[in-house]
Amino acid sequence: MQRDNRAYARFAMILFIALSLSACAKPLVSATSTDLPPMERSFSASANEVYYAVRWAMAVRGYPVGFEDLRGGVITSSWVPTRADSHYIQPFTSTTPDYGTTMMQQQYEIRVMPAGGETTVSVTSRVKSLVANPRSSGREERALLDEMAHYLRSRDVELTNIGVE
């Protein structure tokens, strides 16, 4: 009789553990995707030249290309972890940004829009986060646009007392 109780208790314990472990495998919260305000800059270059600059800037900054629609003028990076100073949250009524957020993934969508002799580039940061209201510091967007400007700069520089041409 006591042996039957032990077998029953052992079976109940195994069943309890199995059910407890299976319940832990389900996510309770899922990250939401947020598009942050874009940053734009115009370049006096053709759309084709700007596409090469975009690809080069993304490679220099370490963002692999995830999607490319050259006819539509869109290049999107793959999802990568946010950098230490790229995104932040502003908790409660604090005026100090909190850059210590973790578990955020970022993606950059770059739109190339030709208009006359200029081409406008728009860089939008998309973030997936468990934290509400993530914000962009704008550092990575500016860095991408700066790298594009470096790529598009003339190969031959003339330095005068007036400046650089």
Short mmCIF file of N, CA and C in Angstrom, two decimals:
data_model
loop_
_atom_site.label_atom_id
_atom_site.label_comp_id
_atom_site.label_asym_id
_atom_site.label_seq_id
_atom_site.Cartn_x
_atom_site.Cartn_y
_atom_site.Cartn_z
N MET A 1 0.82 -1.19 0.00
CA MET A 1 0.00 0.00 0.00
C MET A 1 0.86 1.26 0.00
N GLN A 2 1.90 1.21 0.89
CA GLN A 2 2.79 2.37 0.96
C GLN A 2 3.57 2.51 -0.35
N ARG A 3 3.88 1.38 -0.95
CA ARG A 3 4.60 1.39 -2.22
C ARG A 3 3.75 2.04 -3.31
N ASP A 4 2.44 1.76 -3.33
CA ASP A 4 1.53 2.37 -4.29
C ASP A 4 1.45 3.88 -4.08
N ASN A 5 1.45 4.34 -2.84
CA ASN A 5 1.43 5.78 -2.56
C ASN A 5 2.70 6.46 -3.06
N ARG A 6 3.84 5.79 -2.89
CA ARG A 6 5.11 6.38 -3.39
C ARG A 6 5.09 6.48 -4.91
N ALA A 7 4.61 5.45 -5.57
CA ALA A 7 4.53 5.47 -7.03
C ALA A 7 3.58 6.57 -7.49
N TYR A 8 2.45 6.69 -6.79
CA TYR A 8 1.49 7.75 -7.12
C TYR A 8 2.11 9.14 -6.88
N ALA A 9 2.81 9.33 -5.78
CA ALA A 9 3.45 10.61 -5.45
C ALA A 9 4.54 10.92 -6.48
N ARG A 10 5.32 9.92 -6.85
CA ARG A 10 6.37 10.12 -7.85
C ARG A 10 5.76 10.50 -9.20
N PHE A 11 4.69 9.83 -9.61
CA PHE A 11 4.01 10.16 -10.86
C PHE A 11 3.45 11.57 -10.82
N ALA A 12 2.84 11.96 -9.71
CA ALA A 12 2.27 13.30 -9.56
C ALA A 12 3.36 14.36 -9.61
N MET A 13 4.52 14.07 -8.99
CA MET A 13 5.63 15.02 -9.01
C MET A 13 6.18 15.19 -10.42
N ILE A 14 6.35 14.12 -11.16
CA ILE A 14 6.85 14.19 -12.54
C ILE A 14 5.87 14.95 -13.41
N LEU A 15 4.58 14.67 -13.24
CA LEU A 15 3.56 15.38 -14.01
C LEU A 15 3.56 16.87 -13.69
N PHE A 16 3.68 17.23 -12.42
CA PHE A 16 3.72 18.62 -11.99
C PHE A 16 4.93 19.33 -12.60
N ILE A 17 6.11 18.70 -12.55
CA ILE A 17 7.33 19.31 -13.10
C ILE A 17 7.20 19.47 -14.61
N ALA A 18 6.68 18.47 -15.29
CA ALA A 18 6.53 18.55 -16.75
C ALA A 18 5.59 19.69 -17.14
N LEU A 19 4.48 19.81 -16.44
CA LEU A 19 3.54 20.89 -16.75
C LEU A 19 4.13 22.25 -16.40
N SER A 20 4.87 22.34 -15.33
CA SER A 20 5.49 23.61 -14.94
C SER A 20 6.52 24.06 -15.96
N LEU A 21 7.34 23.14 -16.44
CA LEU A 21 8.37 23.50 -17.40
C LEU A 21 7.79 23.85 -18.76
N SER A 22 6.72 23.19 -19.14
CA SER A 22 6.12 23.50 -20.45
C SER A 22 5.45 24.86 -20.44
N ALA A 23 4.99 25.31 -19.31
CA ALA A 23 4.34 26.63 -19.22
C ALA A 23 5.36 27.75 -19.32
N CYS A 24 6.60 27.51 -18.96
CA CYS A 24 7.63 28.55 -19.00
C CYS A 24 8.13 28.84 -20.40
N ALA A 25 7.84 27.99 -21.35
CA ALA A 25 8.38 28.15 -22.69
C ALA A 25 7.59 29.14 -23.54
N LYS A 26 6.51 29.65 -23.04
CA LYS A 26 5.67 30.55 -23.83
C LYS A 26 6.00 32.00 -23.48
N PRO A 27 6.22 32.84 -24.52
CA PRO A 27 6.52 34.25 -24.22
C PRO A 27 5.30 34.96 -23.65
N LEU A 28 5.56 35.81 -22.69
CA LEU A 28 4.48 36.59 -22.08
C LEU A 28 4.32 37.95 -22.76
N VAL A 29 5.42 38.48 -23.30
CA VAL A 29 5.42 39.79 -23.93
C VAL A 29 6.17 39.70 -25.24
N SER A 30 5.70 40.41 -26.26
CA SER A 30 6.39 40.48 -27.55
C SER A 30 6.77 41.92 -27.83
N ALA A 31 7.91 42.09 -28.49
CA ALA A 31 8.39 43.44 -28.82
C ALA A 31 7.51 44.06 -29.89
N THR A 32 7.38 45.37 -29.83
CA THR A 32 6.65 46.10 -30.85
C THR A 32 7.65 46.88 -31.70
N SER A 33 7.29 47.10 -32.94
CA SER A 33 8.15 47.83 -33.87
C SER A 33 7.70 49.29 -33.93
N THR A 34 8.66 50.20 -33.82
CA THR A 34 8.37 51.63 -33.83
C THR A 34 9.24 52.32 -34.87
N ASP A 35 8.63 53.09 -35.77
CA ASP A 35 9.38 53.91 -36.72
C ASP A 35 9.60 55.27 -36.09
N LEU A 36 10.86 55.67 -36.00
CA LEU A 36 11.20 56.96 -35.40
C LEU A 36 11.30 58.01 -36.50
N PRO A 37 11.24 59.30 -36.17
CA PRO A 37 11.27 60.35 -37.19
C PRO A 37 12.52 60.27 -38.06
N PRO A 38 12.35 60.47 -39.39
CA PRO A 38 13.50 60.36 -40.30
C PRO A 38 14.41 61.57 -40.24
N MET A 39 15.63 61.37 -40.71
CA MET A 39 16.61 62.43 -40.85
C MET A 39 16.95 62.50 -42.35
N GLU A 40 16.96 63.71 -42.91
CA GLU A 40 17.16 63.86 -44.35
C GLU A 40 18.35 64.75 -44.66
N ARG A 41 18.92 64.50 -45.84
CA ARG A 41 19.98 65.35 -46.37
C ARG A 41 19.94 65.25 -47.89
N SER A 42 20.22 66.37 -48.56
CA SER A 42 20.25 66.38 -50.02
C SER A 42 21.70 66.41 -50.50
N PHE A 43 21.93 65.71 -51.61
CA PHE A 43 23.27 65.65 -52.21
C PHE A 43 23.16 66.06 -53.67
N SER A 44 24.17 66.76 -54.16
CA SER A 44 24.19 67.14 -55.57
C SER A 44 24.88 66.02 -56.34
N ALA A 45 24.17 64.91 -56.47
CA ALA A 45 24.66 63.72 -57.17
C ALA A 45 23.46 62.99 -57.75
N SER A 46 23.72 62.12 -58.70
CA SER A 46 22.64 61.34 -59.30
C SER A 46 22.18 60.26 -58.33
N ALA A 47 20.99 59.74 -58.58
CA ALA A 47 20.45 58.68 -57.71
C ALA A 47 21.35 57.45 -57.75
N ASN A 48 21.93 57.14 -58.90
CA ASN A 48 22.81 55.98 -59.03
C ASN A 48 24.06 56.14 -58.16
N GLU A 49 24.66 57.34 -58.17
CA GLU A 49 25.83 57.60 -57.33
C GLU A 49 25.46 57.50 -55.84
N VAL A 50 24.28 57.99 -55.50
CA VAL A 50 23.83 57.95 -54.11
C VAL A 50 23.59 56.51 -53.66
N TYR A 51 23.08 55.65 -54.55
CA TYR A 51 22.89 54.24 -54.18
C TYR A 51 24.22 53.60 -53.79
N TYR A 52 25.27 53.88 -54.57
CA TYR A 52 26.59 53.36 -54.22
C TYR A 52 27.07 53.92 -52.88
N ALA A 53 26.79 55.18 -52.64
CA ALA A 53 27.17 55.81 -51.37
C ALA A 53 26.42 55.19 -50.20
N VAL A 54 25.15 54.88 -50.40
CA VAL A 54 24.34 54.25 -49.34
C VAL A 54 24.90 52.88 -49.01
N ARG A 55 25.17 52.08 -50.03
CA ARG A 55 25.71 50.73 -49.80
C ARG A 55 27.06 50.81 -49.08
N TRP A 56 27.90 51.76 -49.49
CA TRP A 56 29.22 51.92 -48.87
C TRP A 56 29.08 52.36 -47.41
N ALA A 57 28.21 53.33 -47.16
CA ALA A 57 28.01 53.83 -45.79
C ALA A 57 27.48 52.74 -44.87
N MET A 58 26.56 51.93 -45.37
CA MET A 58 26.02 50.85 -44.56
C MET A 58 27.12 49.82 -44.23
N ALA A 59 27.97 49.53 -45.19
CA ALA A 59 29.06 48.57 -44.95
C ALA A 59 30.06 49.13 -43.94
N VAL A 60 30.40 50.42 -44.07
CA VAL A 60 31.35 51.04 -43.15
C VAL A 60 30.81 51.05 -41.73
N ARG A 61 29.52 51.32 -41.56
CA ARG A 61 28.91 51.40 -40.23
C ARG A 61 28.51 50.03 -39.69
N GLY A 62 28.66 48.97 -40.50
CA GLY A 62 28.39 47.62 -40.01
C GLY A 62 26.94 47.19 -40.09
N TYR A 63 26.19 47.71 -41.06
CA TYR A 63 24.79 47.33 -41.24
C TYR A 63 24.63 46.51 -42.52
N PRO A 64 24.37 45.21 -42.40
CA PRO A 64 24.17 44.39 -43.60
C PRO A 64 22.85 44.75 -44.29
N VAL A 65 22.86 44.69 -45.61
CA VAL A 65 21.65 44.99 -46.38
C VAL A 65 20.69 43.83 -46.23
N GLY A 66 19.47 44.13 -45.83
CA GLY A 66 18.44 43.11 -45.64
C GLY A 66 17.45 43.06 -46.78
N PHE A 67 17.15 44.23 -47.36
CA PHE A 67 16.17 44.33 -48.45
C PHE A 67 16.57 45.50 -49.34
N GLU A 68 16.38 45.32 -50.63
CA GLU A 68 16.77 46.36 -51.58
C GLU A 68 15.73 46.43 -52.70
N ASP A 69 15.18 47.60 -52.91
CA ASP A 69 14.26 47.86 -54.01
C ASP A 69 14.76 49.11 -54.72
N LEU A 70 15.66 48.90 -55.69
CA LEU A 70 16.28 50.05 -56.35
C LEU A 70 15.27 50.86 -57.16
N ARG A 71 14.30 50.21 -57.77
CA ARG A 71 13.27 50.95 -58.52
C ARG A 71 12.42 51.82 -57.59
N GLY A 72 12.12 51.31 -56.42
CA GLY A 72 11.33 52.06 -55.44
C GLY A 72 12.16 53.02 -54.62
N GLY A 73 13.49 52.91 -54.72
CA GLY A 73 14.37 53.82 -54.00
C GLY A 73 14.50 53.51 -52.52
N VAL A 74 14.43 52.22 -52.14
CA VAL A 74 14.49 51.84 -50.73
C VAL A 74 15.56 50.78 -50.50
N ILE A 75 16.39 51.02 -49.50
CA ILE A 75 17.35 50.03 -49.04
C ILE A 75 17.14 49.91 -47.53
N THR A 76 16.97 48.68 -47.05
CA THR A 76 16.73 48.43 -45.64
C THR A 76 17.81 47.53 -45.09
N SER A 77 18.30 47.86 -43.91
CA SER A 77 19.31 47.01 -43.27
C SER A 77 18.63 45.82 -42.61
N SER A 78 19.43 44.83 -42.26
CA SER A 78 18.93 43.71 -41.45
C SER A 78 18.74 44.20 -40.03
N TRP A 79 18.03 43.43 -39.22
CA TRP A 79 17.87 43.77 -37.81
C TRP A 79 19.17 43.46 -37.09
N VAL A 80 19.67 44.43 -36.34
CA VAL A 80 20.89 44.28 -35.55
C VAL A 80 20.65 44.89 -34.17
N PRO A 81 21.43 44.47 -33.16
CA PRO A 81 21.26 45.08 -31.83
C PRO A 81 21.59 46.58 -31.86
N THR A 82 20.89 47.35 -31.05
CA THR A 82 21.19 48.78 -30.98
C THR A 82 22.57 48.99 -30.37
N ARG A 83 23.16 50.10 -30.72
CA ARG A 83 24.46 50.45 -30.17
C ARG A 83 24.25 51.21 -28.86
N ALA A 84 25.31 51.32 -28.09
CA ALA A 84 25.22 51.89 -26.74
C ALA A 84 24.68 53.32 -26.74
N ASP A 85 24.96 54.09 -27.80
CA ASP A 85 24.54 55.50 -27.80
C ASP A 85 23.55 55.83 -28.92
N SER A 86 22.95 54.82 -29.54
CA SER A 86 22.07 55.10 -30.67
C SER A 86 20.61 55.33 -30.26
N HIS A 87 20.15 54.65 -29.22
CA HIS A 87 18.75 54.77 -28.81
C HIS A 87 18.66 54.88 -27.29
N TYR A 88 17.61 55.51 -26.84
CA TYR A 88 17.44 55.70 -25.40
C TYR A 88 15.95 55.77 -25.07
N ILE A 89 15.67 55.78 -23.79
CA ILE A 89 14.31 56.05 -23.31
C ILE A 89 14.41 57.20 -22.33
N GLN A 90 13.30 57.85 -22.09
CA GLN A 90 13.25 58.93 -21.12
C GLN A 90 12.21 58.54 -20.07
N PRO A 91 12.67 57.88 -19.00
CA PRO A 91 11.72 57.36 -18.03
C PRO A 91 11.03 58.45 -17.20
N PHE A 92 9.77 58.24 -17.00
CA PHE A 92 8.94 59.10 -16.14
C PHE A 92 9.08 60.57 -16.56
N THR A 93 9.36 61.47 -15.64
CA THR A 93 9.48 62.89 -15.98
C THR A 93 10.94 63.33 -16.01
N SER A 94 11.85 62.38 -16.10
CA SER A 94 13.27 62.68 -16.10
C SER A 94 13.66 63.43 -17.37
N THR A 95 14.58 64.36 -17.25
CA THR A 95 15.09 65.07 -18.42
C THR A 95 16.37 64.43 -18.91
N THR A 96 16.88 63.45 -18.18
CA THR A 96 18.12 62.78 -18.57
C THR A 96 17.79 61.51 -19.34
N PRO A 97 18.29 61.38 -20.57
CA PRO A 97 18.02 60.16 -21.33
C PRO A 97 18.72 58.95 -20.70
N ASP A 98 18.08 57.80 -20.79
CA ASP A 98 18.63 56.56 -20.27
C ASP A 98 19.09 55.70 -21.44
N TYR A 99 20.41 55.65 -21.66
CA TYR A 99 20.98 54.87 -22.75
C TYR A 99 21.22 53.42 -22.35
N GLY A 100 20.87 53.05 -21.15
CA GLY A 100 21.13 51.70 -20.66
C GLY A 100 20.08 50.68 -21.05
N THR A 101 19.21 50.99 -21.99
CA THR A 101 18.17 50.04 -22.37
C THR A 101 18.79 48.87 -23.11
N THR A 102 18.25 47.71 -22.87
CA THR A 102 18.76 46.51 -23.52
C THR A 102 17.64 45.81 -24.25
N MET A 103 18.01 44.78 -24.96
CA MET A 103 17.03 43.98 -25.70
C MET A 103 16.30 44.79 -26.76
N MET A 104 17.01 45.74 -27.38
CA MET A 104 16.42 46.49 -28.48
C MET A 104 17.14 46.09 -29.76
N GLN A 105 16.39 45.97 -30.84
CA GLN A 105 16.94 45.68 -32.15
C GLN A 105 16.60 46.85 -33.06
N GLN A 106 17.52 47.18 -33.96
CA GLN A 106 17.30 48.32 -34.85
C GLN A 106 17.43 47.91 -36.30
N GLN A 107 16.77 48.66 -37.14
CA GLN A 107 16.82 48.48 -38.58
C GLN A 107 16.76 49.87 -39.20
N TYR A 108 17.55 50.11 -40.23
CA TYR A 108 17.51 51.41 -40.89
C TYR A 108 16.90 51.27 -42.28
N GLU A 109 15.95 52.16 -42.57
CA GLU A 109 15.35 52.21 -43.88
C GLU A 109 15.84 53.50 -44.53
N ILE A 110 16.49 53.35 -45.67
CA ILE A 110 17.06 54.51 -46.37
C ILE A 110 16.33 54.67 -47.69
N ARG A 111 15.74 55.85 -47.87
CA ARG A 111 15.01 56.16 -49.10
C ARG A 111 15.81 57.16 -49.91
N VAL A 112 15.94 56.87 -51.19
CA VAL A 112 16.66 57.73 -52.12
C VAL A 112 15.63 58.33 -53.06
N MET A 113 15.54 59.69 -53.04
CA MET A 113 14.51 60.38 -53.82
C MET A 113 15.15 61.42 -54.73
N PRO A 114 15.29 61.11 -56.04
CA PRO A 114 15.85 62.09 -56.97
C PRO A 114 14.87 63.22 -57.24
N ALA A 115 15.39 64.45 -57.30
CA ALA A 115 14.57 65.62 -57.59
C ALA A 115 15.43 66.64 -58.33
N GLY A 116 15.28 66.68 -59.66
CA GLY A 116 16.08 67.62 -60.45
C GLY A 116 17.54 67.21 -60.44
N GLY A 117 18.43 68.14 -60.12
CA GLY A 117 19.86 67.86 -60.08
C GLY A 117 20.33 67.34 -58.74
N GLU A 118 19.42 67.25 -57.77
CA GLU A 118 19.79 66.78 -56.44
C GLU A 118 19.10 65.46 -56.13
N THR A 119 19.63 64.78 -55.13
CA THR A 119 19.01 63.55 -54.64
C THR A 119 18.89 63.67 -53.13
N THR A 120 17.69 63.51 -52.62
CA THR A 120 17.45 63.58 -51.18
C THR A 120 17.47 62.17 -50.61
N VAL A 121 18.16 62.03 -49.49
CA VAL A 121 18.24 60.75 -48.80
C VAL A 121 17.56 60.90 -47.44
N SER A 122 16.68 59.96 -47.13
CA SER A 122 15.97 59.95 -45.86
C SER A 122 16.35 58.68 -45.11
N VAL A 123 16.81 58.82 -43.87
CA VAL A 123 17.20 57.67 -43.05
C VAL A 123 16.21 57.57 -41.88
N THR A 124 15.49 56.45 -41.81
CA THR A 124 14.53 56.21 -40.75
C THR A 124 15.02 55.05 -39.89
N SER A 125 15.01 55.24 -38.60
CA SER A 125 15.38 54.20 -37.66
C SER A 125 14.11 53.49 -37.20
N ARG A 126 14.12 52.17 -37.34
CA ARG A 126 13.01 51.34 -36.88
C ARG A 126 13.55 50.51 -35.72
N VAL A 127 12.82 50.48 -34.61
CA VAL A 127 13.29 49.81 -33.41
C VAL A 127 12.25 48.80 -32.94
N LYS A 128 12.71 47.60 -32.56
CA LYS A 128 11.86 46.63 -31.88
C LYS A 128 12.32 46.59 -30.43
N SER A 129 11.37 46.81 -29.53
CA SER A 129 11.74 46.92 -28.13
C SER A 129 10.60 46.47 -27.23
N LEU A 130 10.98 45.92 -26.08
CA LEU A 130 9.99 45.61 -25.05
C LEU A 130 9.67 46.85 -24.22
N VAL A 131 10.53 47.85 -24.32
CA VAL A 131 10.38 49.10 -23.57
C VAL A 131 9.52 50.06 -24.39
N ALA A 132 8.63 50.77 -23.73
CA ALA A 132 7.76 51.72 -24.42
C ALA A 132 8.49 53.02 -24.75
N ASN A 133 8.13 53.62 -25.85
CA ASN A 133 8.62 54.93 -26.30
C ASN A 133 10.14 55.02 -26.46
N PRO A 134 10.76 54.13 -27.22
CA PRO A 134 12.20 54.31 -27.48
C PRO A 134 12.42 55.52 -28.37
N ARG A 135 13.55 56.16 -28.21
CA ARG A 135 13.89 57.34 -29.00
C ARG A 135 15.27 57.17 -29.59
N SER A 136 15.50 57.86 -30.70
CA SER A 136 16.80 57.80 -31.34
C SER A 136 17.61 59.03 -30.97
N SER A 137 18.89 58.84 -30.71
CA SER A 137 19.77 59.97 -30.44
C SER A 137 20.12 60.70 -31.73
N GLY A 138 19.92 60.06 -32.87
CA GLY A 138 20.25 60.65 -34.16
C GLY A 138 21.70 60.46 -34.55
N ARG A 139 22.50 59.89 -33.67
CA ARG A 139 23.94 59.73 -33.95
C ARG A 139 24.21 58.78 -35.11
N GLU A 140 23.52 57.66 -35.14
CA GLU A 140 23.76 56.69 -36.22
C GLU A 140 23.21 57.21 -37.55
N GLU A 141 22.08 57.87 -37.52
CA GLU A 141 21.53 58.43 -38.76
C GLU A 141 22.48 59.48 -39.34
N ARG A 142 22.98 60.37 -38.47
CA ARG A 142 23.95 61.39 -38.92
C ARG A 142 25.22 60.74 -39.43
N ALA A 143 25.68 59.70 -38.74
CA ALA A 143 26.90 59.01 -39.15
C ALA A 143 26.73 58.37 -40.53
N LEU A 144 25.57 57.77 -40.78
CA LEU A 144 25.30 57.20 -42.11
C LEU A 144 25.30 58.29 -43.18
N LEU A 145 24.63 59.41 -42.91
CA LEU A 145 24.59 60.51 -43.87
C LEU A 145 25.98 61.13 -44.07
N ASP A 146 26.77 61.23 -43.01
CA ASP A 146 28.13 61.75 -43.13
C ASP A 146 29.00 60.83 -43.98
N GLU A 147 28.87 59.52 -43.79
CA GLU A 147 29.64 58.57 -44.60
C GLU A 147 29.25 58.68 -46.07
N MET A 148 27.96 58.89 -46.35
CA MET A 148 27.52 59.08 -47.73
C MET A 148 28.15 60.34 -48.32
N ALA A 149 28.19 61.41 -47.53
CA ALA A 149 28.79 62.66 -47.99
C ALA A 149 30.28 62.47 -48.27
N HIS A 150 30.98 61.70 -47.42
CA HIS A 150 32.40 61.42 -47.67
C HIS A 150 32.58 60.66 -48.98
N TYR A 151 31.72 59.69 -49.23
CA TYR A 151 31.81 58.89 -50.45
C TYR A 151 31.56 59.75 -51.68
N LEU A 152 30.60 60.66 -51.59
CA LEU A 152 30.22 61.49 -52.74
C LEU A 152 31.13 62.70 -52.94
N ARG A 153 32.00 62.96 -52.00
CA ARG A 153 32.90 64.10 -52.12
C ARG A 153 33.83 63.90 -53.32
N SER A 154 34.21 64.98 -53.94
CA SER A 154 35.09 64.93 -55.10
C SER A 154 36.39 64.21 -54.74
N ARG A 155 36.91 63.43 -55.68
CA ARG A 155 38.14 62.68 -55.45
C ARG A 155 39.36 63.60 -55.43
N ASP A 156 39.27 64.72 -56.11
CA ASP A 156 40.37 65.68 -56.15
C ASP A 156 39.94 66.94 -55.40
N VAL A 157 40.71 67.33 -54.41
CA VAL A 157 40.36 68.47 -53.56
C VAL A 157 41.30 69.61 -53.88
N GLU A 158 40.74 70.82 -54.03
CA GLU A 158 41.54 72.02 -54.22
C GLU A 158 41.40 72.88 -52.97
N LEU A 159 42.54 73.17 -52.35
CA LEU A 159 42.55 73.94 -51.13
C LEU A 159 43.09 75.34 -51.43
N THR A 160 42.29 76.37 -51.11
CA THR A 160 42.67 77.75 -51.34
C THR A 160 42.48 78.53 -50.04
N ASN A 161 42.81 79.85 -50.12
CA ASN A 161 42.59 80.68 -48.94
C ASN A 161 41.11 80.92 -48.67
N ILE A 162 40.25 80.60 -49.60
CA ILE A 162 38.81 80.76 -49.43
C ILE A 162 38.20 79.52 -48.78
N GLY A 163 38.79 78.36 -49.00
CA GLY A 163 38.27 77.12 -48.43
C GLY A 163 38.58 75.94 -49.31
N VAL A 164 37.83 74.89 -49.10
CA VAL A 164 38.02 73.65 -49.86
C VAL A 164 36.97 73.58 -50.95
N GLU A 165 37.42 73.27 -52.14
CA GLU A 165 36.48 73.10 -53.27
C GLU A 165 36.60 71.71 -53.83
#
